[in-house]
CSV table of C-alpha atoms and ligand atoms in Angstrom, one decimal:
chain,number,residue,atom,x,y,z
A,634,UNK,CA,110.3,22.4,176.9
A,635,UNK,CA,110.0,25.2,179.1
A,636,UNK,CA,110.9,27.7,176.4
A,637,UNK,CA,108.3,25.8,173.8
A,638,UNK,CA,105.4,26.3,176.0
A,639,UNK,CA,105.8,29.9,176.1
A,640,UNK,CA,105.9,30.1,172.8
A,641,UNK,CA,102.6,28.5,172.4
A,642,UNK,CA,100.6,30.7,174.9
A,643,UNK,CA,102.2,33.9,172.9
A,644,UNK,CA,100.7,32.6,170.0
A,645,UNK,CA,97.8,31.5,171.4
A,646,UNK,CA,97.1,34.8,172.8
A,647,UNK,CA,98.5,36.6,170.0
A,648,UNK,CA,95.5,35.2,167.9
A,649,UNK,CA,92.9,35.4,169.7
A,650,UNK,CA,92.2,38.8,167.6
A,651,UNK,CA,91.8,36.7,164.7
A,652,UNK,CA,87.8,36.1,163.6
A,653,UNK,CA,88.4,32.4,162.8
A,654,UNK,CA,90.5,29.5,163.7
A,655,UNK,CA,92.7,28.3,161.0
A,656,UNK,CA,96.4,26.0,161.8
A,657,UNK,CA,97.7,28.0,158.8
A,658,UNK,CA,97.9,31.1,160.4
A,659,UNK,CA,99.6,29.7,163.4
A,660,UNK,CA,102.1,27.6,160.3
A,661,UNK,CA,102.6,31.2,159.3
A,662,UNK,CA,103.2,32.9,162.8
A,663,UNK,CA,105.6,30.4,163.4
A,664,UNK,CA,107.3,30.6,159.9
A,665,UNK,CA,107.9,34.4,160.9
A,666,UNK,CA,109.9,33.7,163.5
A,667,UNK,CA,112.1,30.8,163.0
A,668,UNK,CA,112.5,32.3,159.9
A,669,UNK,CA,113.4,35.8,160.4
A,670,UNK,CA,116.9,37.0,159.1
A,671,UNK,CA,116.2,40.5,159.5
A,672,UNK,CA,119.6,42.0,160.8
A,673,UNK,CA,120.9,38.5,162.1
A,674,UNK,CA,125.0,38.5,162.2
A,675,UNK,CA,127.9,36.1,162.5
A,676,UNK,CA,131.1,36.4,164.2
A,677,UNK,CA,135.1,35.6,162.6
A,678,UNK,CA,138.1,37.3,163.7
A,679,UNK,CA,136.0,39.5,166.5
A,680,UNK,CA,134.4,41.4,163.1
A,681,UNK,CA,130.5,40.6,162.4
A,682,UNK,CA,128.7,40.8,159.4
A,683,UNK,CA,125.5,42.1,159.3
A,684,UNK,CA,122.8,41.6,156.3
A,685,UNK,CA,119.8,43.7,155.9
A,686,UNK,CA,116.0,43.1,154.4
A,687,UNK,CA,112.9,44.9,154.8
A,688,UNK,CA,111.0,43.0,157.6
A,689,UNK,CA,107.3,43.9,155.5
A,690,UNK,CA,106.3,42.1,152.3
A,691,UNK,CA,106.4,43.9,149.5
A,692,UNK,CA,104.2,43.7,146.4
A,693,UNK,CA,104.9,43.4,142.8
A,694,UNK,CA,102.3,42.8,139.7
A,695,UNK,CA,102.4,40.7,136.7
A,696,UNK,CA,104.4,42.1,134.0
A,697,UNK,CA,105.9,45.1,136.2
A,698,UNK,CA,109.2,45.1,138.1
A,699,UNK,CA,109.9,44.8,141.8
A,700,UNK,CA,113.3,45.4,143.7
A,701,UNK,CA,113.8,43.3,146.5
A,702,UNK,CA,116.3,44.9,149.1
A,703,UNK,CA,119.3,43.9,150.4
A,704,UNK,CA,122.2,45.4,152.0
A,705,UNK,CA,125.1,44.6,154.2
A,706,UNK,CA,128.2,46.2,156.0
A,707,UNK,CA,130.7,44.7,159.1
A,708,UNK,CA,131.1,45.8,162.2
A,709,UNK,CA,133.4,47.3,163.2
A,710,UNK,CA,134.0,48.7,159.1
A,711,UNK,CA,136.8,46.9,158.0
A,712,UNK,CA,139.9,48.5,156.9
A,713,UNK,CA,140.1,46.9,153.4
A,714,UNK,CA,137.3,45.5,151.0
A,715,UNK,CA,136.8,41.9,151.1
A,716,UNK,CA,135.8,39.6,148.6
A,717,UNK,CA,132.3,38.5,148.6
A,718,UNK,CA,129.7,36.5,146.5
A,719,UNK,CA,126.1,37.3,147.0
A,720,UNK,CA,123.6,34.7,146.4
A,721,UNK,CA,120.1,35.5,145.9
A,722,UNK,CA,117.2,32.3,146.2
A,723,UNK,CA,113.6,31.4,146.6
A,724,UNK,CA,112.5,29.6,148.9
A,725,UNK,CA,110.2,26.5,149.1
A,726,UNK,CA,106.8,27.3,150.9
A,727,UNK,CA,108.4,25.0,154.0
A,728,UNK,CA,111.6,26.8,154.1
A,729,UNK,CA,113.4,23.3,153.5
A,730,UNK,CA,114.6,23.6,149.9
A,731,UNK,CA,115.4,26.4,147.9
A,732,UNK,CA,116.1,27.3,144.3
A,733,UNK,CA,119.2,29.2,143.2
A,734,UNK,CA,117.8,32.9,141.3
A,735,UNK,CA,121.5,34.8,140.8
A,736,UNK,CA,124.8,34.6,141.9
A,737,UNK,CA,127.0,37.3,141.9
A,738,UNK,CA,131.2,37.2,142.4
A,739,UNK,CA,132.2,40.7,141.8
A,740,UNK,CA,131.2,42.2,138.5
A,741,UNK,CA,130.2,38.5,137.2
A,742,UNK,CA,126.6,37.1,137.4
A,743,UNK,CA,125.0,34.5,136.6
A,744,UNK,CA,120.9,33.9,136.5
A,745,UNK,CA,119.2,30.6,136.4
A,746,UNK,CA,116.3,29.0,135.5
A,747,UNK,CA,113.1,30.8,134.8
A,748,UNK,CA,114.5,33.7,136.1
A,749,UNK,CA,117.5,34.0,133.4
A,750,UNK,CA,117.7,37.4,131.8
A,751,UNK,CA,115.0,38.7,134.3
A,752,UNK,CA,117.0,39.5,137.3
A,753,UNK,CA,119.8,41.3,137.7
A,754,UNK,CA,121.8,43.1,141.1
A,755,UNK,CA,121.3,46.5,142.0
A,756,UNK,CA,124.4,48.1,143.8
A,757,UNK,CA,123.5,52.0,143.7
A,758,UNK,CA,126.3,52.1,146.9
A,759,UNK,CA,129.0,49.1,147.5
A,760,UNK,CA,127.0,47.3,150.6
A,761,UNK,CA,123.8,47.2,148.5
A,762,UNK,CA,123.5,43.8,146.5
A,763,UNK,CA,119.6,44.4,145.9
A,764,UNK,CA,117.7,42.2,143.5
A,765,UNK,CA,115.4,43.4,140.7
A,766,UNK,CA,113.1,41.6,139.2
A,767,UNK,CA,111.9,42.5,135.7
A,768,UNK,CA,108.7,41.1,133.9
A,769,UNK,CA,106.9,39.9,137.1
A,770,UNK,CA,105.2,36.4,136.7
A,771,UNK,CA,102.7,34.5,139.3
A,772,UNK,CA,105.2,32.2,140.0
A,773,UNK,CA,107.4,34.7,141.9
A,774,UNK,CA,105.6,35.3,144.6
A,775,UNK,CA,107.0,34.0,147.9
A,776,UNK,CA,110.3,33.8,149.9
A,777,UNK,CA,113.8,35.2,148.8
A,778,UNK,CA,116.6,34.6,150.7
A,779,UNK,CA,119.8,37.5,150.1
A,780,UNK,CA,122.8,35.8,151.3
A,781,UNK,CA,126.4,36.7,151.4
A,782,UNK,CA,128.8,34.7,151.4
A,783,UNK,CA,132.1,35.4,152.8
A,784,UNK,CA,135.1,32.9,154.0
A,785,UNK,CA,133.8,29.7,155.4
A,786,UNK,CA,130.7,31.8,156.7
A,787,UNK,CA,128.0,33.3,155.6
A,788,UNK,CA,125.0,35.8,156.4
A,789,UNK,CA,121.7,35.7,155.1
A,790,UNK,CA,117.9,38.0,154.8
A,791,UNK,CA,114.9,37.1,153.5
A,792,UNK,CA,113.0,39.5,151.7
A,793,UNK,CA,109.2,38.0,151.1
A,794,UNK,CA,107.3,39.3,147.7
A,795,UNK,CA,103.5,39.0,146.9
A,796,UNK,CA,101.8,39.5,143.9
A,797,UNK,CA,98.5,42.0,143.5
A,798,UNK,CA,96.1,40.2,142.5
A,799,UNK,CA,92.6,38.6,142.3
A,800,UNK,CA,90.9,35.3,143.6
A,801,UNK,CA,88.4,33.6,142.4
A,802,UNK,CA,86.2,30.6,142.7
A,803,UNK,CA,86.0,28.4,139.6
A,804,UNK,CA,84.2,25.5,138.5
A,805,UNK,CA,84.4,23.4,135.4
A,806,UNK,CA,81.6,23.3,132.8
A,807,UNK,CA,80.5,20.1,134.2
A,808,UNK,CA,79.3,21.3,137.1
A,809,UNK,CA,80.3,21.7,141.2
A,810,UNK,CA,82.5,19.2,142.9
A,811,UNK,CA,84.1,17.9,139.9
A,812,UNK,CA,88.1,18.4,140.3
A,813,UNK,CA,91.1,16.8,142.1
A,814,UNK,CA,93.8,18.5,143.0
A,815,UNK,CA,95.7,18.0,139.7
A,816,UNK,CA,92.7,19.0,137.8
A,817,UNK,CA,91.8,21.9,139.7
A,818,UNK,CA,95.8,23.2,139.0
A,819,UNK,CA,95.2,22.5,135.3
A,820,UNK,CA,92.1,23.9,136.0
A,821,UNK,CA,93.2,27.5,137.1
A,822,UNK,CA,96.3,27.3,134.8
A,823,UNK,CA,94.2,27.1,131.9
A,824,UNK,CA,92.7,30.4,132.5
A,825,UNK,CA,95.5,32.3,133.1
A,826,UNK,CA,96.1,32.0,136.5
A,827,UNK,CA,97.3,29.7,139.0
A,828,UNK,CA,96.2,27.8,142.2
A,829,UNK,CA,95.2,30.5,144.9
A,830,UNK,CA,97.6,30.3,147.9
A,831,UNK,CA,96.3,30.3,151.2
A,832,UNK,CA,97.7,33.7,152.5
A,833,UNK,CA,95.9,35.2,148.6
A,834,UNK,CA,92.8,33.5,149.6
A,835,UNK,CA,92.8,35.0,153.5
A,836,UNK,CA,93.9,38.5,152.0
A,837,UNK,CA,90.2,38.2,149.3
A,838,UNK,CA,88.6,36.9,152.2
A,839,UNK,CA,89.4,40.2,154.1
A,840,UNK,CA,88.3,42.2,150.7
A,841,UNK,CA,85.0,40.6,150.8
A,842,UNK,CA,85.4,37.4,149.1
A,843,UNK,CA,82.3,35.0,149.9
A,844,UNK,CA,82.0,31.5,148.2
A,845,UNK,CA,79.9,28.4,149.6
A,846,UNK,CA,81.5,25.8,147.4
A,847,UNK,CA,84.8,24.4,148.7
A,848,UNK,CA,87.7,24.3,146.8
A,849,UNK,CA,91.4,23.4,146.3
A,850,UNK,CA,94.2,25.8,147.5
A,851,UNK,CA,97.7,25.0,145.8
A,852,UNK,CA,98.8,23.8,149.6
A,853,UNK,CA,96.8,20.7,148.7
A,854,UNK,CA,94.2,21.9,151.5
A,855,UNK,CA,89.7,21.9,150.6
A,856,UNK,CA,88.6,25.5,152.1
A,857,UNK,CA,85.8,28.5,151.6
A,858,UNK,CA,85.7,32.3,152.4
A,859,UNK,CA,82.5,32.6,154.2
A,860,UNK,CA,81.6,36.7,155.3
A,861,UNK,CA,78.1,36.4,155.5
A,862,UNK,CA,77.9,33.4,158.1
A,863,UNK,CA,74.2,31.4,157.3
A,864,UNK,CA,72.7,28.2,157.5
A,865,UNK,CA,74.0,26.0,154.4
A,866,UNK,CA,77.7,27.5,155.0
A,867,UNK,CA,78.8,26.2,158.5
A,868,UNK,CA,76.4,27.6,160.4
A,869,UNK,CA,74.4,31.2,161.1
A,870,UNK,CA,75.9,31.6,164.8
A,871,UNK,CA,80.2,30.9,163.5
A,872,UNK,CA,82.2,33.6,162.6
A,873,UNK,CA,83.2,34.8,159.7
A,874,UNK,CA,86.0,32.9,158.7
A,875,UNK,CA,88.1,30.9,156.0
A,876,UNK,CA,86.3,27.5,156.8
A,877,UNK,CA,88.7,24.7,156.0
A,878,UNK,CA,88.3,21.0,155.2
A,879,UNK,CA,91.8,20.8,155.7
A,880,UNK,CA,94.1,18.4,153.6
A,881,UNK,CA,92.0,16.1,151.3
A,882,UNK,CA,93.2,12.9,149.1
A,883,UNK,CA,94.9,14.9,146.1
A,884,UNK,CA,93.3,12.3,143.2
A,885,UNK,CA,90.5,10.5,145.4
A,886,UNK,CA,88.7,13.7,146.2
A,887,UNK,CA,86.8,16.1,144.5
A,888,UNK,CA,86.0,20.1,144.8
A,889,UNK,CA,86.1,23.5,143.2
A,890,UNK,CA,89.3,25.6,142.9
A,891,UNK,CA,90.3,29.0,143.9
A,892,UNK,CA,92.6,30.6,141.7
A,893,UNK,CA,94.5,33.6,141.3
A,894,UNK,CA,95.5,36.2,138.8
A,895,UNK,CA,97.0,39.0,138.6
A,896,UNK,CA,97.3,42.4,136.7
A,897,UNK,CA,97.0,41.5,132.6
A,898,UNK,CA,99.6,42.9,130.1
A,899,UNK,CA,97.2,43.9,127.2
A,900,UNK,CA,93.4,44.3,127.5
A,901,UNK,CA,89.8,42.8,127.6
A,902,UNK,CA,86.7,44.1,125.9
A,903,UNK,CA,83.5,43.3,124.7
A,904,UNK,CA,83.3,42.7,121.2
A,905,UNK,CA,80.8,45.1,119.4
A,906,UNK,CA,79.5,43.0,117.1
A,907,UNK,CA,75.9,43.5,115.1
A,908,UNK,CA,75.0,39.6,116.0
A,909,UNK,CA,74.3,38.0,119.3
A,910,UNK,CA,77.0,34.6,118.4
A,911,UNK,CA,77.3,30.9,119.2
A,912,UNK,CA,80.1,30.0,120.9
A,913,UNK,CA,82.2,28.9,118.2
A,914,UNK,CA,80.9,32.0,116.1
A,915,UNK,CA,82.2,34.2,118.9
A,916,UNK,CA,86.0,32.7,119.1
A,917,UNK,CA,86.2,33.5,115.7
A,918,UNK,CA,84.7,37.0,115.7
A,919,UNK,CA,87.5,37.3,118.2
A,920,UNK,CA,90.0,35.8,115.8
A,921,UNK,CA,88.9,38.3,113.2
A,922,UNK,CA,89.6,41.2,115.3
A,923,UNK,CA,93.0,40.3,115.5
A,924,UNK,CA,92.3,39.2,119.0
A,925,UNK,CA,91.6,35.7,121.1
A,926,UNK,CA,88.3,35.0,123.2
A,927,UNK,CA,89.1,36.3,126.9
A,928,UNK,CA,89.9,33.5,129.7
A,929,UNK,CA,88.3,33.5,132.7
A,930,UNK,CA,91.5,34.9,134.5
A,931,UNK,CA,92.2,37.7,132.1
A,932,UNK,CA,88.5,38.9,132.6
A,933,UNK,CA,88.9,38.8,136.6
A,934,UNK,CA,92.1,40.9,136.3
A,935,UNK,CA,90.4,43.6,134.0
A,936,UNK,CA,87.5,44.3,135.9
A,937,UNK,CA,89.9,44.2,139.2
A,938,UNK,CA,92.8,46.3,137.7
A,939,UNK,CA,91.1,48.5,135.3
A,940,UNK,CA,87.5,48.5,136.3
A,941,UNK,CA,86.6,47.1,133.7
A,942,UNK,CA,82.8,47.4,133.7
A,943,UNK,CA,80.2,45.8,131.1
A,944,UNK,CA,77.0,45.3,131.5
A,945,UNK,CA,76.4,42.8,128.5
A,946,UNK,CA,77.1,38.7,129.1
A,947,UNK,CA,79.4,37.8,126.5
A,948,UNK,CA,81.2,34.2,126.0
A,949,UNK,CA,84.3,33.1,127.4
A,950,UNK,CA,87.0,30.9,126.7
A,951,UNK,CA,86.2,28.1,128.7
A,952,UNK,CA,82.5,28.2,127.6
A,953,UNK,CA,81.2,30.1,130.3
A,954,UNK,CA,78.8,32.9,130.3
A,955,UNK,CA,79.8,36.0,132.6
A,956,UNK,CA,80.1,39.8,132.9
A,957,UNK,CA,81.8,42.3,134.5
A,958,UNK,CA,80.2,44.9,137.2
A,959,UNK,CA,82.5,47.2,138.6
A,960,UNK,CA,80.6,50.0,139.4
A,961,UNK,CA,76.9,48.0,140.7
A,962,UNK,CA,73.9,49.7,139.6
A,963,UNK,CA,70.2,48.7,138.7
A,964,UNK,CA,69.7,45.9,136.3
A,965,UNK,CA,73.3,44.9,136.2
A,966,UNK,CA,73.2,42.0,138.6
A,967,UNK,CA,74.0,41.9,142.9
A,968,UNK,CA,74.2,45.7,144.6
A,969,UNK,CA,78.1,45.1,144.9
A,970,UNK,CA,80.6,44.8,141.9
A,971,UNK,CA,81.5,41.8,141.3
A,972,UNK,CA,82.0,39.1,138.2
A,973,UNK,CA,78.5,37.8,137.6
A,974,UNK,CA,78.5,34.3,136.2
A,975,UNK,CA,76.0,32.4,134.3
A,976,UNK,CA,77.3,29.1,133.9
A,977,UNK,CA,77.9,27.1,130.9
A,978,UNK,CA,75.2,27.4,128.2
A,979,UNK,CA,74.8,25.2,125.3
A,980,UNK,CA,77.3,26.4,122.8
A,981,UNK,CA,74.8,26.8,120.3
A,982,UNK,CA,73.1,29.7,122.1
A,983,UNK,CA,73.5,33.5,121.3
A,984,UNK,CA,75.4,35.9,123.7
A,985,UNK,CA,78.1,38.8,123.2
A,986,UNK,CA,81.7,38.0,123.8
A,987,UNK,CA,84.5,39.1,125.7
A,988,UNK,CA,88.1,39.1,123.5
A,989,UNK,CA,92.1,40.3,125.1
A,990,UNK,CA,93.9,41.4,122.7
A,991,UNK,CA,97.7,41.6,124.1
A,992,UNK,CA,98.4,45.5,123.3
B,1809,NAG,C1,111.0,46.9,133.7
B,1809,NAG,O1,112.4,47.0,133.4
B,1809,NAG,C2,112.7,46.8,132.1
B,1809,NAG,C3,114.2,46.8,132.0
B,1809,NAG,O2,114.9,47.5,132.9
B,1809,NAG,C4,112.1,48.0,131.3
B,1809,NAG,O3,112.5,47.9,129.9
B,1809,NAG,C5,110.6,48.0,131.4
B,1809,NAG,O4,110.0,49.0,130.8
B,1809,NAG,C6,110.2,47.9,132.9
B,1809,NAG,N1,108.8,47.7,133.0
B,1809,NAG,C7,108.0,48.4,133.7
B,1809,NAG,C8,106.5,48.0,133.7
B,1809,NAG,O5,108.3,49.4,134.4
């Protein structure tokens, strides 16, 4: 009890540096430290084996390839090699349940799942047992766990990887306040991204990220990154903050959704075409070019990843009207850059188009 209490005032002080109150961060906090494996060792026979992972995240893109760390030795060094298996895993978000990545017994291993035949070990000197990660998804961002497993006992690290990447606010073409949870996930998948998490949202809240409409997280919690406090957003007088509604009924009730993307294998552009197009004009302009009409997700991670800049509104997938700004200047919308939307037109009206092409 004692021991508990202390605990709390640490944290208690700890975040009183943060701008805004939010039980996540403390859920997070908390997850640090009952989780952390960093250098943590076992005992048998008087020898101890110690596993090693980087203590700081580290950060991986779609499509590219990320080595997660992991090394071991005993002390004292033992006179002969021992047999070993390694067992990489991910995590669940609560620590509870995990999935099995790649096992390795000597020179055999063995992936699974959704990551078969895109991880493999790296073991540049005997103790390392590193895991790389080839042809990055969304989906692999979070906790790994490096374990090795020797005898009855075994040692374990966790290694935790984020993706780069970009948030954003989305709404469906039938207006604000119009998806559950489940639809708001269908939602963001269907453009190419997924269900912001709550650490992504925090970490575009600290890049700027300002959005009065509440929406979905993919930890089934309603919440909004304000920066500018004013009036219709919780107030003039809060603090900046992550506002959160906290956890809402996952079918009953109904908001926006943050999602996230990150970098895009392939490219988006604006289609020079001599015609302003309709909307169904303008999917198969994009068609013609040997292309497909851009998503709302693809066209986030181009303007975030390669500046992609545009000054010209141009259809989207999802019906949507929106452009590009990444350098802001005169004429082209807000002073900051930024994805500028208009909303969802009637599809008979003329606009450019936006098409990614997957080079
Ligand atoms: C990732 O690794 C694979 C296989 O080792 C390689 O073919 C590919 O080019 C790498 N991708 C990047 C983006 O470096």
């Amino acid at each position: 009890m004692q021991t508990q209490l202390t605990v709390s005032l640490l944290l208690f002080a700890t975040c009183q540096c943060l701008p805004f109150y939010n039980g996540f961060y403390y859920d997070h906090i908390l997850n640090n430290i009952s989780s952390n494996g960093n250098g943590e060792a076992i005992h048998f026979n008087g020898v101890k084996l110690v596993v090693y992972t980087p203590e700081d995240d580290l950060f991986g893109y779609r499509g590219g390839n990320i080595t997660l760390p992991c090394s071991f030795h005993y002390e004292p060094a033992l006179q002969s090699p021992r047999r070993f298996r390694v067992k990489w895993s991910k995590l669940h978000k609560d620590n509870t349940k995990e999935k099995d990545v790649l096992v390795a017994i000597g020179l055999r291993q063995r992936s699974f799942g959704e990551y078969k035949g895109r991880v493999h070990l790296r073991q540049r000197v005997p103790d390392e047992v590193s895991l790389v990660i080839t042809d990055l998804r969304l989906e692999d961002h979070g906790k790994y766990k490096c374990e090795i497993i020797d005898g009855l006992e075994d040692e374990s690290g966790i290694v935790e990887l984020e993706l780069r990447g970009v948030v954003f606010p989305y709404q469906p073409h039938h207006g604000r306040y119009q998806l559950n949870f489940h639809d708001a996930k269908k939602a963001c998948e269907g453009q190419d991204s997924m269900m912001a998490s709550f650490e992504q949202l925090y970490k575009a809240w600290e890049e700027g990220l300002d959005w009065c409409n509440a929406g979905w997280i993919r930890d089934g919690t309603v919440q909004y990154p304000i920066t500018l406090p004013r009036e219709p957003c919780g107030g003039k007088d809060t603090a900046p903050g992550v506002r959160n509604y906290g956890e809402r009924h996952k079918h009953l009730h109904k908001f926006d959704a943050f999602c996230f993307s990150s970098a895009l294998k392939g490219k988006v552009y604006y289609l020079e075409h001599p015609d302003k197009l309709t909307f169904a004009e303008a999917k198969e302009a994009c068609v013609q070019d040997n292309a497909k009409i851009a998503k709302v997700g693809q066209l986030f991670a181009a303007w975030k990843f390669q500046d992609f800049d545009r000054c010209d509104a141009g259809w989207l997938d999802d019906g949507s009207i929106r452009y590009p700004i990444a350098f802001a200047r005169l004429n082209c919308g807000p002073p900051e850059p930024g994805v500028r939307s208009f909303g969802f037109p009637e599809k008979h009206n003329k606009f450019g188009v936006f098409c990614y092409k997957m080079s």
